[in-house]
Structure formats: structure tokens, C-alpha cells
Short mmCIF file of C-alpha atoms in Angstrom, two decimals:
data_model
loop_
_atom_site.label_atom_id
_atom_site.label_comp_id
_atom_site.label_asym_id
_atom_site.label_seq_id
_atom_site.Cartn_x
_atom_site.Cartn_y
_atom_site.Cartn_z
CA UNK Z 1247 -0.61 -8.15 19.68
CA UNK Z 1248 -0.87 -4.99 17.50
CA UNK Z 1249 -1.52 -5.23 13.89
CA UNK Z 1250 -2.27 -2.79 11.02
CA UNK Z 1251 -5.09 -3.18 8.56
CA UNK Z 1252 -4.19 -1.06 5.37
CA UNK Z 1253 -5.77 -0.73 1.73
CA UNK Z 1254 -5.11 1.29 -1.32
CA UNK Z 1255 -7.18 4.24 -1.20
CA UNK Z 1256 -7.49 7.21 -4.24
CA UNK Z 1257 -7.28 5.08 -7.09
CA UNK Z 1258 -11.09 5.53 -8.63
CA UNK Z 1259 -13.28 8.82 -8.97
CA UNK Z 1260 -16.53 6.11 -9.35
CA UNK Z 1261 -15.06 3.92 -6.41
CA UNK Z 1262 -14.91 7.03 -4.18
CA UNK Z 1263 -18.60 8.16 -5.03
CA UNK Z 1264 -20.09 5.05 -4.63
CA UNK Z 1265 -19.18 5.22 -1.24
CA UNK Z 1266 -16.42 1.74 -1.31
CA UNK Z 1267 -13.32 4.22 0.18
CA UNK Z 1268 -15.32 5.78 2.88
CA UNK Z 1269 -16.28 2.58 4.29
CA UNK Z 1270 -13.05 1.13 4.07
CA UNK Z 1271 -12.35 4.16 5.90
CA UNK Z 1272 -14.26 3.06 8.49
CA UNK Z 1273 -12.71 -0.39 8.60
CA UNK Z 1274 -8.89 0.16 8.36
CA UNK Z 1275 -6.17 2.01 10.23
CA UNK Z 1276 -3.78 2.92 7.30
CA UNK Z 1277 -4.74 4.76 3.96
CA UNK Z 1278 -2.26 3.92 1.19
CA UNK Z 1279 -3.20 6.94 -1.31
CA UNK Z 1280 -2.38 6.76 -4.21
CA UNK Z 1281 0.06 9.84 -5.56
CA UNK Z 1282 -1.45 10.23 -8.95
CA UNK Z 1283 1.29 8.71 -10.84
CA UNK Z 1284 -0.90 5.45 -12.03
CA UNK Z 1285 -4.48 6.57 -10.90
CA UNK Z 1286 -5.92 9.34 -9.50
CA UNK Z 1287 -5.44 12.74 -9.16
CA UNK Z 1288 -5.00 15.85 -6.61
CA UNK Z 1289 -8.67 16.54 -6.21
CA UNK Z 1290 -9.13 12.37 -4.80
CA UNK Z 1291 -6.08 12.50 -2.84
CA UNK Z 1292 -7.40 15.54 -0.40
CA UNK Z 1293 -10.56 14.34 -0.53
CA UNK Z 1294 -9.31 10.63 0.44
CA UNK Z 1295 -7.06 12.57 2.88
CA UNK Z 1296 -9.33 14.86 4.41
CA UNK Z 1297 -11.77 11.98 5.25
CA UNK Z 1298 -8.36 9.71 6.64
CA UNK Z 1299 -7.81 12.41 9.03
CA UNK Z 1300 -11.52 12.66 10.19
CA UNK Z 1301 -11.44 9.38 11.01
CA UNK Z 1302 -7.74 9.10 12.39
CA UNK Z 1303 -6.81 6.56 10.03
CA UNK Z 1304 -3.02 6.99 9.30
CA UNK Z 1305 -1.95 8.09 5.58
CA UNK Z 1306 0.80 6.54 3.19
CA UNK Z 1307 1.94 7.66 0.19
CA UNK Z 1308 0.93 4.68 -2.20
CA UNK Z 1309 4.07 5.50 -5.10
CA UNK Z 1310 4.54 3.90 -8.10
CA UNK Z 1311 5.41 3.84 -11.78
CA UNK Z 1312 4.00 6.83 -13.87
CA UNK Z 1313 1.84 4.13 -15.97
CA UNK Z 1314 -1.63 5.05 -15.84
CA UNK Z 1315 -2.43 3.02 -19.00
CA UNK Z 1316 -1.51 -0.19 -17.28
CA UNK Z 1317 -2.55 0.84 -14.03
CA UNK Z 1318 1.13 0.99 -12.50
CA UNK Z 1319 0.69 -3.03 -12.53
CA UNK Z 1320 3.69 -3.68 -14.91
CA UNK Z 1321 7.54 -3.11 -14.64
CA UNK Z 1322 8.39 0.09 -16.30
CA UNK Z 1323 12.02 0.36 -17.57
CA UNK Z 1324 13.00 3.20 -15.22
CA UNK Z 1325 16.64 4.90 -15.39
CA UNK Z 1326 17.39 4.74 -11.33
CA UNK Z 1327 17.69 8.44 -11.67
CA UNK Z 1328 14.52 9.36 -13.48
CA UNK Z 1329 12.70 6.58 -10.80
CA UNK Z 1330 14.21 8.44 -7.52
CA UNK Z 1331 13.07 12.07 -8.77
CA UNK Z 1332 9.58 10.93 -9.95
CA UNK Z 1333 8.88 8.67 -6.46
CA UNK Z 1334 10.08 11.77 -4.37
CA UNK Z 1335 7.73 14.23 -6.17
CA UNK Z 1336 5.26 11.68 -6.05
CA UNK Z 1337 5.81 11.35 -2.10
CA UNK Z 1338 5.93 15.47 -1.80
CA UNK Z 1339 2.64 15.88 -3.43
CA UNK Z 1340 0.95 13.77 -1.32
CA UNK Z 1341 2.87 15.86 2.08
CA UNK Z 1342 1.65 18.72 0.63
CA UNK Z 1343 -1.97 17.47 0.46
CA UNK Z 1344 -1.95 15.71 3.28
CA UNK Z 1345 -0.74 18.69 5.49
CA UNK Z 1346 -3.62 21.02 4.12
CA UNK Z 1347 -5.53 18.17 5.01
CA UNK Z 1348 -4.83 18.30 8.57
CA UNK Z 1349 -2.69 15.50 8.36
CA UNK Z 1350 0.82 13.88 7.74
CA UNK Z 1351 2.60 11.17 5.61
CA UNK Z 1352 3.13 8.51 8.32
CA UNK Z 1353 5.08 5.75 5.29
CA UNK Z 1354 5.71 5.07 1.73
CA UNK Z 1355 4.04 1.93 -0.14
CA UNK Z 1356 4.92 1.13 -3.40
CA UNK Z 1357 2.73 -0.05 -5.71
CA UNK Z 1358 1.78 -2.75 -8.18
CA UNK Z 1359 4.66 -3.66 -10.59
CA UNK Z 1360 7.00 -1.67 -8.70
CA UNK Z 1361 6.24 -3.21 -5.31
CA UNK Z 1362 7.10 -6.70 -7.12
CA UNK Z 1363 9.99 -5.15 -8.79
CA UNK Z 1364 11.91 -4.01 -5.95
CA UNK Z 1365 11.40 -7.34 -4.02
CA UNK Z 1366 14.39 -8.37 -5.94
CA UNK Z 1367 15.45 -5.71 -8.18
CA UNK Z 1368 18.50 -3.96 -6.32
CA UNK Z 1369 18.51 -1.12 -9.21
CA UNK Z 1370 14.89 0.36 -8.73
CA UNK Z 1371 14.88 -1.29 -4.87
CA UNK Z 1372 17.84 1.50 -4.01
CA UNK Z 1373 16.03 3.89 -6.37
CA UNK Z 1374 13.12 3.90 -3.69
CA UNK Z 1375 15.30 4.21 -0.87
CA UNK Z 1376 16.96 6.99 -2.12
CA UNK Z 1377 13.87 8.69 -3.28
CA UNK Z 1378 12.91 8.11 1.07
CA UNK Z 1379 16.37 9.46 1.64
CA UNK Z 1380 15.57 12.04 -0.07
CA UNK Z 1381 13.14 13.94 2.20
CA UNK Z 1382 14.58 15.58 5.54
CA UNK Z 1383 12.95 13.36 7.46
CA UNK Z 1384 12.64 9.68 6.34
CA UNK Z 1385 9.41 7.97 6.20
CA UNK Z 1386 9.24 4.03 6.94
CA UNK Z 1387 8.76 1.81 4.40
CA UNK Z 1388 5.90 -0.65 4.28
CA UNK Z 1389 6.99 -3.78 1.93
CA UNK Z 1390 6.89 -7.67 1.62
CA UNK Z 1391 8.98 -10.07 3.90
CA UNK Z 1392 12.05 -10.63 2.40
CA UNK Z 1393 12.52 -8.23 -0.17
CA UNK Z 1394 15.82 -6.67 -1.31
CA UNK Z 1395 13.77 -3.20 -0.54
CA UNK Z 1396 13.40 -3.70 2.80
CA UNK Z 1397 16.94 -4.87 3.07
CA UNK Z 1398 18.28 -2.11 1.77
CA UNK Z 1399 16.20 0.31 3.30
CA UNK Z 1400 17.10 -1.46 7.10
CA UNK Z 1401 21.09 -1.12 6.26
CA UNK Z 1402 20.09 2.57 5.51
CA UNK Z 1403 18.66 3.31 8.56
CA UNK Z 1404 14.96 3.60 7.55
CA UNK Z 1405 12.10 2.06 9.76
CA UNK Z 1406 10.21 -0.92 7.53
CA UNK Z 1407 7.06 -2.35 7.95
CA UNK Z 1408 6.76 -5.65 7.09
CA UNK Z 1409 3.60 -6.23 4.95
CA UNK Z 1410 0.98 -9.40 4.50
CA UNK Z 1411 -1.60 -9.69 1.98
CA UNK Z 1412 -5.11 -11.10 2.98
CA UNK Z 1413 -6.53 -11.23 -0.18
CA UNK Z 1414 -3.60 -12.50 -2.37
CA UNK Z 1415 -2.18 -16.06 -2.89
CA UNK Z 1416 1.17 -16.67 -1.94
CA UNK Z 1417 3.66 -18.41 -3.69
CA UNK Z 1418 5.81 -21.34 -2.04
CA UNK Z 1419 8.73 -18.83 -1.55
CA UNK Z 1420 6.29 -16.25 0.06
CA UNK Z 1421 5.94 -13.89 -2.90
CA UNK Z 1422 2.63 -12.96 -4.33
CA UNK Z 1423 1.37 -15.53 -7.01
CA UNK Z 1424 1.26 -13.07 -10.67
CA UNK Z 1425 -2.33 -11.59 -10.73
CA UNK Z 1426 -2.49 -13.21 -14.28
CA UNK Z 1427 -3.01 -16.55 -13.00
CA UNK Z 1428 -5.35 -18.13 -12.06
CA UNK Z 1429 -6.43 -18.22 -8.22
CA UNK Z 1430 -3.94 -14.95 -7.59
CA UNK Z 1431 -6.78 -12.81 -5.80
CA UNK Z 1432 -8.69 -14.25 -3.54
CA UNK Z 1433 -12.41 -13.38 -2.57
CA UNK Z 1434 -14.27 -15.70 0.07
CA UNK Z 1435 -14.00 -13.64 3.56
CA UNK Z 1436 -13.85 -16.71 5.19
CA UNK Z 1437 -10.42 -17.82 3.15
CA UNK Z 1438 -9.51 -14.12 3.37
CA UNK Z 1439 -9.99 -13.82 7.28
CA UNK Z 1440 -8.28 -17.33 7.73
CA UNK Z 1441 -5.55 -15.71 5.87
CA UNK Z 1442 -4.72 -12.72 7.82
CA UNK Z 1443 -4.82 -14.64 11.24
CA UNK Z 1444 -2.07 -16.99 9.87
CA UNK Z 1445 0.23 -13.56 8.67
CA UNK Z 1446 -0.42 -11.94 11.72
CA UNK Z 1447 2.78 -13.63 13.45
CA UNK Z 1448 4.91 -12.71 10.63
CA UNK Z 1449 4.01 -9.18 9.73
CA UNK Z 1450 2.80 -6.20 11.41
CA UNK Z 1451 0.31 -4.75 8.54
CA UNK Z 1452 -1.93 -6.46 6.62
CA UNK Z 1453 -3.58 -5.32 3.11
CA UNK Z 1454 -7.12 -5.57 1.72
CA UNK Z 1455 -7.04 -4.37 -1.98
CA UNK Z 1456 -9.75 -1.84 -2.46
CA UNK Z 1457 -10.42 -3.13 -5.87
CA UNK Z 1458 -10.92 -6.65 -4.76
CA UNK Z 1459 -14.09 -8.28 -5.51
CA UNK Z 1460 -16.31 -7.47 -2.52
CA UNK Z 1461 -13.25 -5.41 -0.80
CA UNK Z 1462 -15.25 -3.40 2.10
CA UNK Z 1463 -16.89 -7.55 3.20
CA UNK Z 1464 -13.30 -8.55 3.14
CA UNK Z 1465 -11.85 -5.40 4.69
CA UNK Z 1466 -14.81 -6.19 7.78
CA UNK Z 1467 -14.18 -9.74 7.73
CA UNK Z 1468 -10.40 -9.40 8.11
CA UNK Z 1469 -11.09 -7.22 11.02
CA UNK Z 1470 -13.06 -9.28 12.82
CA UNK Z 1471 -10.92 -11.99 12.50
CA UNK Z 1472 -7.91 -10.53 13.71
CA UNK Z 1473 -9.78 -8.79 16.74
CA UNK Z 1474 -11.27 -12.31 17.74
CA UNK Z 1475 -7.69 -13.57 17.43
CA UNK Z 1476 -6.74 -10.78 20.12
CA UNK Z 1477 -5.31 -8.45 18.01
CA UNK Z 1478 -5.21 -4.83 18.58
CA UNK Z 1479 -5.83 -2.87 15.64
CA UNK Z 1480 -3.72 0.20 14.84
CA UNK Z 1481 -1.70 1.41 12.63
CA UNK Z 1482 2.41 0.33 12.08
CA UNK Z 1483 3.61 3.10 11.42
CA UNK Z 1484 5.46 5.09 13.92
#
């Protein structure tokens, strides 16, 4: 079996020189970078790129709402049409970095509040599938199980990769239990491992947060895990 390992890289200037992103680096096979719309900026991205591409780890455009005060974490009250034109600059920042890096977009991830949003939202859900559509060539779209995103994104014609959180608790319906209660993120590599062993029949990438308590642990654990459970690791994305 063949499973992705992914985590949200470019978010932090004092993440990145501490040295947390370059060993997750070293751990994972997908890079979702963040676009600068809720973190970041262009000097992180090409250096997050530059070392993604030194180490052949694949590169996603991590997009999400321009809310940098609440770290793109909340649903922002988007027009569709202002949503579709942000997201594709967003996306074409990133190509453009990316390329001088050496290296290509390979997906799109939303993030935060507007990965939650679209999983049933079928205003700012289309919004991101247009803003995909919107690029001559169509990148896949990495989401949760289920959601009207990846629905809409399938009956469109674009690839989707179907995502599973390690260290995030689950709600009975299979969405992601609201970071503002209690027990939401979850930190014990053993219960984190566990975790992505159990998702790895139902998805085909997997997500360590890179702001999780003790992320690059968890990141090594999951690994491990998965590889003792036979899996090959590598990225989804075509």
C-alpha cells in the first residue's frame, strides 16, 4: 500500500529557524506551504520550497482565507467571487516560487477555517474549485472524506486526494472535532501512530500539523508506524 505523509510547512519565521520544518522535511513526502494569505510570506515560501525540492518532497499550495489575525482558523465571510480570485493568486504565487525553486505545485490544500468550511459549504466549496479551474492545468485537490469539496471537485473533473488527520480527533460523523474543545489535537505518538494505521485504509494522505505539540516526534512516529504496517511512503499526488 502507498500512502502520503503531509504537513503544513511556511507558516512561522521562528519555526523555520529553529530547525522544526527542515526536519519535517526529512520525515514527510508532501509540503503543504502556506501561500502567505494567513501566515507567512514570499521569502519562507522559497526557502520552504527550495529545501522541498532538495529533498524531493512534493509541494502543495496550502490556500486559505486572507486572515492573518486569526491565523486563517475562522470562517471569513467571503463573496464567492472575491474567494475564487484571492485562492487563485494565492495558488499562482506559490507556482511562481516554486518554479524558481526548481520545483512544481503538485495540489492545492486548503486551510484551517476554510478547509472546514468547504466540507459542507457549497458556496465557498465551488469557489475553490473554480479558483483550481482556473489555472490551465488543474491541480488535484487534497481534502477530507466526504466533503461537498471533493464532490464537487470529482463531478468537475479534478483529481482529489482524500485526506486523514493523525493528530486530530474525529468526530462520530468523521469530521474533525472544533480545535476549541477539549481533546481536539492530539499529542501522544503512540495515540497518534495508532491513528494513522487505522486511516490508512480510508485515505491516501495523512497530515501531521507542524504546529502540534511535539510535531517532528509525531511526524517520525507516524512514519514508522505506517512503514511497519507495510506501507510505502510517497507522495499522492500525481
Amino acid at each position: 500500500m502507498r500512502i502520503d505523509l503531509n504537513a503544513d510547512l511556511g507558516e512561522s519565521w521562528p519555526r523555520w529557524e529553529s530547525g522544526e520544518d527542515i526536519a519535517l522535511l526529512d520525515v514527510v513526502t508532501s509540503a503543504n506551504v502556506c501561500c502567505g494569505a494567513y501566515a507567512g510570506d514570499a521569502d519562507l515560501m522559497r526557502a520552504t520550497c527550495e529545501a522541498a525540492v532538495a529533498r524531493g518532497v512534493a509541494i502543495g499550495a496550502q490556500v486559505g482565507y486572507p486572515d492573518r489575525d486569526n491565523f486563517g482558523r475562522l470562517h471569513l465571510d467571503m463573496p464567492a467571487a472575491d474567494l475564487i480570485g484571492e485562492l487563485l493568486s494565492q495558488i499562482e504565487l506559490l507556482d511562481e516560487i516554486a518554479r524558481s525553486a526548481g520545483g512544481t505545485i503538485a495540489y492545492v490544500k486548503p486551510h484551517g477555517g476554510l478547509y472546514n468550511t468547504i466540507v459542507d459549504d457549497d458556496a465557498h466549496a465551488q469557489a475553490v474549485v473554480d479558483a483550481i479551474q482556473g489555472r490551465a492545468t488543474p491541480l488535484p485537490l487534497l481534502g477530507l472524506p466526504g466533503s461537498v469539496s471533493l464532490s464537487l471537485a470529482e463531478a468537475s473533473g479534478i483529481p482529489v486526494i482524500r485526506e486523514g488527520f493523525a493528530d486530530r480527533a474525529y468526530t462520530p460523523d468523521g469530521r474533525l472535532v472544533p480545535r476549541s474543545e477539549h481533546g481536539a489535537v492530539l499529542d501522544d505518538p503512540a495515540v497518534v501512530a495508532v491513528q494513522a494505521v487505522r486511516l490508512m485504509d480510508s485515505v491516501s494522505s495523512i497530515c501531521v500539523h507542524s504546529d502540534s505539540p511535539g510535531a517532528v516526534d509525531l511526524a517520525r512516529a507516524v512514519r514508522a508506524a505506517l512503514e511497519a504496517a507495510g506501507a510505502e511512503l510517497t507522495s499522492a499526488a500525481p
